[in-house]
Short mmCIF file of C-alpha atoms and ligand atoms in Angstrom, two decimals:
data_model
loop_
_atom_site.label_atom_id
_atom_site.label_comp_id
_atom_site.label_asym_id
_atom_site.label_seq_id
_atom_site.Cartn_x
_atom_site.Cartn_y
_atom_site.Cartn_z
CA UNK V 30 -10.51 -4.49 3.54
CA UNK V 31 -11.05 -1.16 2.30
CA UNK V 32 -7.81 -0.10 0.73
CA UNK V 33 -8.26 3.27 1.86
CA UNK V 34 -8.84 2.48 5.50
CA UNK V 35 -5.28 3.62 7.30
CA UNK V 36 -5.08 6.76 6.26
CA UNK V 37 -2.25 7.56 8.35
CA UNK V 38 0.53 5.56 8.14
CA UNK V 39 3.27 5.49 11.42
CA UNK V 40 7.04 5.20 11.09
CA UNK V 41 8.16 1.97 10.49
CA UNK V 42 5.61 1.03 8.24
CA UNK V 43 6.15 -0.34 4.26
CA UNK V 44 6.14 1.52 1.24
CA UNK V 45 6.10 -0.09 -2.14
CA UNK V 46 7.63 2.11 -4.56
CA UNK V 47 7.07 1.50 -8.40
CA UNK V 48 9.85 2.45 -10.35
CA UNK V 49 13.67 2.25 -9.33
CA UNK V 50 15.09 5.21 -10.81
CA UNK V 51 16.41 7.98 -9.51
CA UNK V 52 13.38 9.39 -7.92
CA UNK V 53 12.62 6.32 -6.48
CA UNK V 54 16.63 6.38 -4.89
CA UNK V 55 15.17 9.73 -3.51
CA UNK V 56 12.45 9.03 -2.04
CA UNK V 57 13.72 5.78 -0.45
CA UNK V 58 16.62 8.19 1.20
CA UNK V 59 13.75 10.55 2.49
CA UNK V 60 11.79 7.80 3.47
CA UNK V 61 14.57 6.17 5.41
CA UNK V 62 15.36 9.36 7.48
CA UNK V 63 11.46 9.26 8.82
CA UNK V 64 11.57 5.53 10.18
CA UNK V 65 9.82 4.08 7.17
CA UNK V 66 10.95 0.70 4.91
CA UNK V 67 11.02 0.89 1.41
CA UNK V 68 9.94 -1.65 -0.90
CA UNK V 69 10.79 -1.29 -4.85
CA UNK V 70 9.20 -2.84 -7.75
CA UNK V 71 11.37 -2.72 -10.87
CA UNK V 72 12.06 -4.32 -13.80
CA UNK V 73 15.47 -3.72 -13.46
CA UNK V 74 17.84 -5.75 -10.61
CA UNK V 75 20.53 -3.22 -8.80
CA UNK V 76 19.20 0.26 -9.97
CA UNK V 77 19.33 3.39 -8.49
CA UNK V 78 16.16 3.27 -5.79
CA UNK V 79 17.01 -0.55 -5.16
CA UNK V 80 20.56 0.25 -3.73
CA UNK V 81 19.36 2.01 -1.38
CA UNK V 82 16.45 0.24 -0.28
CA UNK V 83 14.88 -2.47 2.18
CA UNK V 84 13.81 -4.43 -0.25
CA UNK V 85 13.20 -4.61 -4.49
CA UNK V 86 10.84 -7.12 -6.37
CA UNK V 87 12.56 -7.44 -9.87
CA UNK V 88 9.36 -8.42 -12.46
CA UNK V 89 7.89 -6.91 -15.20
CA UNK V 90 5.28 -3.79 -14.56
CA UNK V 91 2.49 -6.06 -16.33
CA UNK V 92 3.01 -9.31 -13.97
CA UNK V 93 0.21 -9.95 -12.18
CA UNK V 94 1.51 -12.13 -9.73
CA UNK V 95 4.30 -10.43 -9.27
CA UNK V 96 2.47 -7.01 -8.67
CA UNK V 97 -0.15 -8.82 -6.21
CA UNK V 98 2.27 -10.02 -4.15
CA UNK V 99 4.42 -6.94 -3.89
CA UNK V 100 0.98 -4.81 -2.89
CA UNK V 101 -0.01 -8.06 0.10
CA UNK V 102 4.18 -6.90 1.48
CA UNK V 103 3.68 -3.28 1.19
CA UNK V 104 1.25 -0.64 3.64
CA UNK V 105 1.26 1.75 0.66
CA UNK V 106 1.56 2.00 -2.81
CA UNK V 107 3.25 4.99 -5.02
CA UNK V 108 4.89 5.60 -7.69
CA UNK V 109 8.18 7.27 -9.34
CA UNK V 110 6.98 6.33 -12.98
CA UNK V 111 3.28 6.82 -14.34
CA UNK V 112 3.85 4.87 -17.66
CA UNK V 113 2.57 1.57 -15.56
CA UNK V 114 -0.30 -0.35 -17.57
CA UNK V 115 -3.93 0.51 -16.13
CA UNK V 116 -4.59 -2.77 -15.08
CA UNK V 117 -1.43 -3.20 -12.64
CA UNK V 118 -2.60 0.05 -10.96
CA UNK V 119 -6.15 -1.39 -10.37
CA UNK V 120 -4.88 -4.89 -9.05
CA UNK V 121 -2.76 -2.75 -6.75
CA UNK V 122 -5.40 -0.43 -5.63
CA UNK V 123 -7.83 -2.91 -5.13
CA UNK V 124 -5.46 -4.29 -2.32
CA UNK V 125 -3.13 -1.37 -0.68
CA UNK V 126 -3.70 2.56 -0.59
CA UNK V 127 -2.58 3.74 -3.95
CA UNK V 128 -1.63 7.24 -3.55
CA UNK V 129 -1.86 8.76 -6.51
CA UNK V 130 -4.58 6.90 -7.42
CA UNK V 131 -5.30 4.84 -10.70
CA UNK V 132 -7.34 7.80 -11.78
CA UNK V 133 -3.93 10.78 -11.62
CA UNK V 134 -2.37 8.16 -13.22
CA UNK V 135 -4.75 7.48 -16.25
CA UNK V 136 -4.97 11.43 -16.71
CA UNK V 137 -1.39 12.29 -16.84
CA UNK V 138 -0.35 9.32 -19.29
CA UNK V 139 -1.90 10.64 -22.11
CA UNK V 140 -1.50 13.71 -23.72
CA UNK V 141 -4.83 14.22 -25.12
CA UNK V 142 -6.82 13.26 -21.85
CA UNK V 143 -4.43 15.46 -19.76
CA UNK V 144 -5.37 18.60 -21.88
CA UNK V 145 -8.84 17.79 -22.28
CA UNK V 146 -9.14 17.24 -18.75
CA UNK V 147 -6.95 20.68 -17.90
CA UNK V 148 -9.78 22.57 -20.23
CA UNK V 149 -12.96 20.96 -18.48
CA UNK V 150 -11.26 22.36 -15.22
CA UNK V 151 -11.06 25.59 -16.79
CA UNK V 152 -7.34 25.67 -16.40
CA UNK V 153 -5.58 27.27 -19.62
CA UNK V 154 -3.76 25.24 -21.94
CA UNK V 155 -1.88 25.57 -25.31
CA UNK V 156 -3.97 24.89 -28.54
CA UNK V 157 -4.12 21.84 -29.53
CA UNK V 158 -5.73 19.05 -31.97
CA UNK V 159 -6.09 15.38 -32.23
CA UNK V 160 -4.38 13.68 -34.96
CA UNK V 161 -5.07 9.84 -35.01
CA UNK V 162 -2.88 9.35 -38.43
CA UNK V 163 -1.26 10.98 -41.24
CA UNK V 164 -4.64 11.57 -42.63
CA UNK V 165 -5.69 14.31 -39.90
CA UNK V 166 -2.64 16.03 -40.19
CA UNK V 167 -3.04 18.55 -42.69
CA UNK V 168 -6.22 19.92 -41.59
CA UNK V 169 -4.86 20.19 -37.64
CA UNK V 170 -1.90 21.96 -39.31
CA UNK V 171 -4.53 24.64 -41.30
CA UNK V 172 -5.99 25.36 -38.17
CA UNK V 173 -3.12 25.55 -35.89
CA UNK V 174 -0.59 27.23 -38.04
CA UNK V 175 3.01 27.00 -38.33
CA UNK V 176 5.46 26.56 -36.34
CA UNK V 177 3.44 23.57 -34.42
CA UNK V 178 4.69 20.62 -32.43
CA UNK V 179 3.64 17.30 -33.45
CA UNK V 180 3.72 14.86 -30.22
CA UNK V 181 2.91 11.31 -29.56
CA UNK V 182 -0.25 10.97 -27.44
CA UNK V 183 1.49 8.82 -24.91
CA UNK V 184 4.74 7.69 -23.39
CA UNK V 185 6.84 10.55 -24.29
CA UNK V 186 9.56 12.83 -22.32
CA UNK V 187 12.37 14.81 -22.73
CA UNK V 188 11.14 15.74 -26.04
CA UNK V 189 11.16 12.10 -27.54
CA UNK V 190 8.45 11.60 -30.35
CA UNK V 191 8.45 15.07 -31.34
CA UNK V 192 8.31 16.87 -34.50
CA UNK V 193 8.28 20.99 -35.08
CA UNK V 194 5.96 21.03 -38.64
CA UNK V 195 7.57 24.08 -40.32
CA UNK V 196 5.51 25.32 -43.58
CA UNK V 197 5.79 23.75 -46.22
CA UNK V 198 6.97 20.36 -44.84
CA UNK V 199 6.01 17.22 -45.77
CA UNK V 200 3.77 16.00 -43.29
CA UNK V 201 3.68 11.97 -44.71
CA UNK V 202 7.24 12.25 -43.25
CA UNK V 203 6.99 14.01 -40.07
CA UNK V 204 4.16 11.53 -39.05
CA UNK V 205 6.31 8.54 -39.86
CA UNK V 206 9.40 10.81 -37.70
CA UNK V 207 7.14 11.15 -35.03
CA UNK V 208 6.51 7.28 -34.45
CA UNK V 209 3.36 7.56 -32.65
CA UNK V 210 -0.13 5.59 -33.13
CA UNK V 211 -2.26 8.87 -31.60
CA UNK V 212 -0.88 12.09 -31.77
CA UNK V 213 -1.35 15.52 -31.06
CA UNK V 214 -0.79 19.02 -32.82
CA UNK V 215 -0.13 21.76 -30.29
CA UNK V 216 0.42 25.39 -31.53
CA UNK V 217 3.48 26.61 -31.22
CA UNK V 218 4.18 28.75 -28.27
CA UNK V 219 6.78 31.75 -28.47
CA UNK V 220 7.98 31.41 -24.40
CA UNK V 221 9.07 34.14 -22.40
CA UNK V 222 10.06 30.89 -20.12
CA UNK V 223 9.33 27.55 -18.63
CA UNK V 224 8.59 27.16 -15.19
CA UNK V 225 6.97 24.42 -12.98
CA UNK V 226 5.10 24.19 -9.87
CA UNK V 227 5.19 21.25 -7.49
CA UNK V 228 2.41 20.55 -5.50
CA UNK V 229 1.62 18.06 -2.49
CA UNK V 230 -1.46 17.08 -1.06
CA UNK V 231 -2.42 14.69 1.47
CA UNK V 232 -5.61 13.01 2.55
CA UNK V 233 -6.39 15.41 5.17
CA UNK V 234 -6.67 17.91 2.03
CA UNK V 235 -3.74 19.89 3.13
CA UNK V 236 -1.83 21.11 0.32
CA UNK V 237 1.62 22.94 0.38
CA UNK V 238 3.03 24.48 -2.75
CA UNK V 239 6.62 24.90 -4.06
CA UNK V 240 7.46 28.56 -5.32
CA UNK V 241 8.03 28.30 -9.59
CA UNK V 242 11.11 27.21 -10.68
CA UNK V 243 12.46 28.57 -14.02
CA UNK V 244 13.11 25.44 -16.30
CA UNK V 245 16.07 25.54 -18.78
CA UNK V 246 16.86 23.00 -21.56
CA UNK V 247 19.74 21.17 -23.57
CA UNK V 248 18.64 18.93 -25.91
CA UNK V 249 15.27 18.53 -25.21
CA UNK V 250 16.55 17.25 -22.00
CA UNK V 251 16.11 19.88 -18.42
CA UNK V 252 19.30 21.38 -18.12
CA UNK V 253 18.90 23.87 -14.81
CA UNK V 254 15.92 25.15 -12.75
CA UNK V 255 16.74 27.98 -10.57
CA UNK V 256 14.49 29.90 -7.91
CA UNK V 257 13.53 32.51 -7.33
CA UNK V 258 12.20 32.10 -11.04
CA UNK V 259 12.39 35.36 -11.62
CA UNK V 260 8.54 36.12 -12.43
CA UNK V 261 6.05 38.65 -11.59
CA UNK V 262 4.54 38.02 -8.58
CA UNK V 263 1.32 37.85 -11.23
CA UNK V 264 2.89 35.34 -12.65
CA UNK V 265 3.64 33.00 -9.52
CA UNK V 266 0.49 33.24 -8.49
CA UNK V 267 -1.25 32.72 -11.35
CA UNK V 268 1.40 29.43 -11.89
CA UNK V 269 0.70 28.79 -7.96
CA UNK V 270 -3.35 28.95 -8.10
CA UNK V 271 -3.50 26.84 -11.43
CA UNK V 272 -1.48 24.05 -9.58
CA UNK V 273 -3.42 24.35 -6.72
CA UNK V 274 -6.73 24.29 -8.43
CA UNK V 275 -5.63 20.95 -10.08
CA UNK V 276 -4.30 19.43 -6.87
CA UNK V 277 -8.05 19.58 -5.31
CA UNK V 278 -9.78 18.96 -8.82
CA UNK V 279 -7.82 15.43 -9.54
CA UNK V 280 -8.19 14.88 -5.72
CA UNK V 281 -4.32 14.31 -5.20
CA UNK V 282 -2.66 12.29 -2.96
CA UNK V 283 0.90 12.78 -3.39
CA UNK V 284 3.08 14.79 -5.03
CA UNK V 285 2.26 16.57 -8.63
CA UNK V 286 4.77 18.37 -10.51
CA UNK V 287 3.12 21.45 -13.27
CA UNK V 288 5.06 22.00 -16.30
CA UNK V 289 3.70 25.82 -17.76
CA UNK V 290 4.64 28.39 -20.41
CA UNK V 291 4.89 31.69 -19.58
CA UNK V 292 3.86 33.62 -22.72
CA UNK V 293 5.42 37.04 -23.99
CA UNK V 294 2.38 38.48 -22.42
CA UNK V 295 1.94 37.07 -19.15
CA UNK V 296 -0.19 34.39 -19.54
CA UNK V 297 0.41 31.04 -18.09
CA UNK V 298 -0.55 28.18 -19.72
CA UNK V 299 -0.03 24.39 -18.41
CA UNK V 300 2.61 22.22 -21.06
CA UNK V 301 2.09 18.51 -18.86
CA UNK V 302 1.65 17.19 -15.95
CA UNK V 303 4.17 14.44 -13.89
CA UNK V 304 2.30 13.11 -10.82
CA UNK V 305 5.22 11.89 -8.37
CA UNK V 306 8.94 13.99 -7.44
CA UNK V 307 10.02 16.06 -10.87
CA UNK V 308 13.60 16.92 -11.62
CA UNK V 309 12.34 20.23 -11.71
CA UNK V 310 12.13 19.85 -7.69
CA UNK V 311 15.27 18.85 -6.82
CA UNK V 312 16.78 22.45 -5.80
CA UNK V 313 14.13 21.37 -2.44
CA UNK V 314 16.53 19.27 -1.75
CA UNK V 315 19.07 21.81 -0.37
CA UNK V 316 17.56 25.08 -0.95
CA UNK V 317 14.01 24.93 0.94
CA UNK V 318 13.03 23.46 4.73
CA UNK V 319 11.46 20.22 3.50
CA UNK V 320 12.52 18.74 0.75
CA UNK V 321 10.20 17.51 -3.11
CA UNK V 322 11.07 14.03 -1.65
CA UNK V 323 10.42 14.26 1.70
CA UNK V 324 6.89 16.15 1.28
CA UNK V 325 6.03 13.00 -1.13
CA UNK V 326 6.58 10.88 1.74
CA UNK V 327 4.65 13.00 4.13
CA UNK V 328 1.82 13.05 1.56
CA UNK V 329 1.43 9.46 0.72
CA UNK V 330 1.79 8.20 4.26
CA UNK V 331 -1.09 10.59 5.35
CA UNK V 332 1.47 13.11 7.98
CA UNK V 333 1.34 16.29 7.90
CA UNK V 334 2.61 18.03 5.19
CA UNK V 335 6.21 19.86 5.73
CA UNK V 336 7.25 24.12 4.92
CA UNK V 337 8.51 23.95 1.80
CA UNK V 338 9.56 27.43 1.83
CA UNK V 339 13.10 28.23 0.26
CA UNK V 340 15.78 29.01 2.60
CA UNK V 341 18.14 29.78 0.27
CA UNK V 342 18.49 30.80 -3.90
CA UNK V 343 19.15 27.70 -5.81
CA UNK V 344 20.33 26.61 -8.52
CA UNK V 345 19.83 23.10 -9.58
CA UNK V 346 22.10 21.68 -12.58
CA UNK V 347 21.87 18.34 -13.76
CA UNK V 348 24.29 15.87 -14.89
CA UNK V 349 23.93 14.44 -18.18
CA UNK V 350 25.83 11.44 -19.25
CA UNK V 351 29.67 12.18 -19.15
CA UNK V 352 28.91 15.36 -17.41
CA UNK V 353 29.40 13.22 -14.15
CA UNK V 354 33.31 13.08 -14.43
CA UNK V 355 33.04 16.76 -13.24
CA UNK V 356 32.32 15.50 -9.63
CA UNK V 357 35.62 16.38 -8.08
CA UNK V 358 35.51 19.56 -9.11
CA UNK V 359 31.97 20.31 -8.35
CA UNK V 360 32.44 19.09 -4.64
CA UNK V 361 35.72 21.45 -4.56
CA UNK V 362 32.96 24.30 -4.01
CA UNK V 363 31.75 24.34 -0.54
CA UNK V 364 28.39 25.79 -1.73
CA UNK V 365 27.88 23.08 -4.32
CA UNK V 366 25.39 19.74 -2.55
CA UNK V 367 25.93 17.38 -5.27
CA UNK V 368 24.04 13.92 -5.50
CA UNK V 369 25.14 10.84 -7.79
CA UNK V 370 22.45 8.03 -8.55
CA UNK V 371 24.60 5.07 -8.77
CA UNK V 372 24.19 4.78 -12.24
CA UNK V 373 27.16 2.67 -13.37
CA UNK V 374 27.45 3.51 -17.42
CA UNK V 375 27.43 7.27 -18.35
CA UNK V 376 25.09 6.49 -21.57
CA UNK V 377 24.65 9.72 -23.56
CA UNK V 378 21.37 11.38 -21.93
CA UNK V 379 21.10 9.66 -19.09
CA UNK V 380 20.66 11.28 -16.29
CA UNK V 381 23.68 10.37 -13.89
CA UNK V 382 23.08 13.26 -11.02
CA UNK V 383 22.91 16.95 -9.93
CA UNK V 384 23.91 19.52 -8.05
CA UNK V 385 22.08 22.74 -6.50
CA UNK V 386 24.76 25.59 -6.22
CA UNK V 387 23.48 27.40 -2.93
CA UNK V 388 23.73 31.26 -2.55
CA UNK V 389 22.21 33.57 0.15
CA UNK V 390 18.27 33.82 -0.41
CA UNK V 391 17.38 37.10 -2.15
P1 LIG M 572 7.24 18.15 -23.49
O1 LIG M 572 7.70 16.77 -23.80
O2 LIG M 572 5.82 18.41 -23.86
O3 LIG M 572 7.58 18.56 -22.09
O4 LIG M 572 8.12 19.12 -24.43
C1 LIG M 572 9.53 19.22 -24.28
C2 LIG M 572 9.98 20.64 -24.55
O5 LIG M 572 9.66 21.03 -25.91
C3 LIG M 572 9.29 21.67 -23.67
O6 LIG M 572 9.93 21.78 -22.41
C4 LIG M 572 9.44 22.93 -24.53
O7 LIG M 572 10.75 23.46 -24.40
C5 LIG M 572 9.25 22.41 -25.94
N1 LIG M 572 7.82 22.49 -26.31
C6 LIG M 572 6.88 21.55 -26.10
N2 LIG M 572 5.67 21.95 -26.52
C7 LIG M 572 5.82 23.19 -27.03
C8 LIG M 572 4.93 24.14 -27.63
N3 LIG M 572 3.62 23.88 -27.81
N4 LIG M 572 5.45 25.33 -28.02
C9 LIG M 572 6.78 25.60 -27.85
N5 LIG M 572 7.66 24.74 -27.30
C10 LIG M 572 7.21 23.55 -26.89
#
C-alpha cells in the first residue's frame, strides 16, 4: 500500500499519536470531540495524552517492534514531540500516513539544518555559525561579536544547553557549560519582542494561519502569549507571509508553530521552528473559532481546515510547577478557562497547565 493513499480520513478512524504529553492530552480531547480514536505511543505509562485516550503503547521511541506494530493499529501517524530517532519515523512512514512527514521532522531537529534550510528559502534568519568543538569557537565568536548565544545543535528547549558568550569569557568553559557535541553561535539579537505564528496545512494545500502571538518568558521557560500581539500590521504580515512561505516550501501536513524576533527596527527574523501544537497556541483554545488542537486534527486527517480567527483578546498564562496550587483562585474568575494536564508531581519547571484570561476582542 501506498502510505499516502487515504488522504481523507472519516470520523471514527485511528490516530497514533507519538508523544504523551500535554499536547498529545490536547489533541486527543480535540480529536475525541470529532468522532476520531486516539492511539498514544509513549515511553511513559499513565501520562498526560494517555489518560485521556483510547488507547497508549508504552515502549521506547527507538523499538522497532514496538513502533511497527503501533503504525499496522493506527490510520494515521503524528506527532506531539519531534526529538523521535530518524529511523522510527521512516519505519512508520513506510506503513501509515505520517503527517508531518519524516522530512519536517529531520529539518526542525537540528538547529543548524533548520537555519540553513530557512536561508535557502530565502526566509531571514539571525546570524549564525557552526561550531563543531571548542576549537571553532573563538573564530565564530570574532565574527559574530559579543553578546552571542552559544546553543546545542540538537535536542534543546526552553533555553536548555545555552550559553550567552560575554567578552572576555573563557570560551574552554562555556563549551564544556553548554554540553553539546555540535553547536551553534547565533548573534545576539536586541528584541523589540518575541512572537510566533502557527500555521496548518492540509493535503488539499489549504493553509489557515493564526494571527502573532506576543511570547513572554520566565526562566527561559514561556511565561504568557497574548493577542492581539500588539505589532504593526507590517509586522504581522511580514511574521504571517514568512510562515506561510515555509508551510508550502517544507510541504506541511499538519500543524507548524514559527518562533521570530522582532528587531528594534522592524525586521522579523525566524528563532526555530516546532512542527506539531506549540504552547504558544494555546490562547486558540478559548480565544479564536477553532482551536491550535483542533486545526491539527483537521490537518492530519485530510478535512477541511477550520477559521481560526480570534473571537476574543487573550491572554494565555502558563502554569509552572507549584504555580498550579493557584487553581481555585484562578477558576474564581468567570473569564479565566483554565486547563490542568494531569500531571501528578509539581517538579520545578514542569509545565502543570494554563489558563487564557478572556476579555472583549479589541
Ligand atoms: P530557543 O531555545 O532558541 O527558543 O531560545 C530560548 C530563548 O532565548 C528565546 O526565546 C529568546 O528569549 C532567547 N534567545 C535565543 N536566541 C537568541 C538570540 N540569538 N538573541 C537573543 N535572544 C535569544
Amino acid at each position: 500500500m501506498n502510505a499516502e493513499d487515504g488522504q481523507i480520513l472519516p470520523p471514527g478512524s485511528v490516530i497514533g499519536i507519538l508523544g504523551g504529553g500535554q499536547l498529545g492530552r490536547m489533541s486527543a480531547l480535540a480529536a475525541g470531540r470529532l468522532g476520531y480514536k486516539v492511539h498514544i505511543f509513549s515511553p511513559e505509562k499513565d501520562g498526560p495524552a494517555a489518560q485521556v485516550s483510547w488507547r497508549n503503547t508504552v515502549a521506547a521511541y527507538d523499538d522497532l517492534a514496538a513502533l511497527e506494530a503501533f503504525a499496522q493499529s493506527v490510520d494515521v501517524v503524528t506527532f506531539e514531540f519531534e526529538n523521535i530517532p530518524a529511523a522510527a519515523a521512516e519505519i512508520l512512514a513506510r506503513l501509515k500516513p505520517t503527517r508531518p512527514s519524516p522530512r519536517v521532522l529531520h529539518i526542525s531537529q537540528e538547529r543548524l539544518r533548520e537555519k540553513r534550510f530557512l536561508e535557502s528559502i530565502g526566509v531571514p534568519v539571525t546570524a549564525f555559525r557552526e561550531v563543531t568543538g571548542a576549537a571553532d569557537l573563538p573564530a565564530a565568536v570574532d565574527a559574530l561579536g559579543t553578546p552571542s548565544i552559544l546553543k546545542s545543535a540538537s535536542f534543546g528547549y526552553d533555553g536548555k544547553g545555552q550559553v550567552r558568550i560575554e567578552a572576555g569569557m573563557d570560551l574552554q568553559e562555556a563549551w564544556a557549560r553548554m554540553g553539546g557535541t555540535i553547536a551553534i553561535l547565533e548573534g545576539f539579537i536586541d528584541f523589540d519582542c518575541e512572537i510566533s505564528v502557527i500555521v496548518a496545512r492540509n493535503p488539499a494545500g489549504e493553509i489557515a494561519l493564526y494571527e502573532p502571538a506576543r511570547n513572554s518568558h520566565k526562566h527561559h521557560i514561556l511565561d504568557t502569549s497574548t493577542v492581539p500581539a500588539g505589532v504593526s500590521v507590517k509586522v504581522a504580515h511580514a511574521a504571517e507571509a514568512i510562515a506561510r512561505r515555509i508551510a508550502g516550501e517544507i510541504d506541511l501536513i499538519g500543524l507548524l508553530a514559527v518562533e521570530m524576533f522582532v528587531t528594534k527596527d522592524g525586521r522579523v527574523l525566524v528563532n526555530e521552528l516546532a512542527p506539531r501544537p506549540h504552547n504558544s497556541g494555546h490562547w486558540s483554545q478559548d480565544g479564536a473559532v477553532t482551536s491550535q488542537f483542533e486545526q491539527h486534527v483537521r490537518a492530519v486527517c485530510g478535512l477541511g481546515l477550520g477559521n481560526p480567527a480570534r473571537h476574543s483578546d487573550t491572554v494565555m498564562t502558563n502554569l509552572i510547577g507549584d504555580e498550579v496550587e493557584s487553581w481555585p483562585q484562578l477558576l474564581a474568575d468567570p473569564d479565566v478557562k483554565l486547563h490542568l494536564y494531569g500531571k501528578t508531581e509539581a517538579r520545578p519547571g514542569r509545565k502543570m497547565g494554563h489558563w487564557n484570561k478572556l476579555t472583549p476582542k479589541s
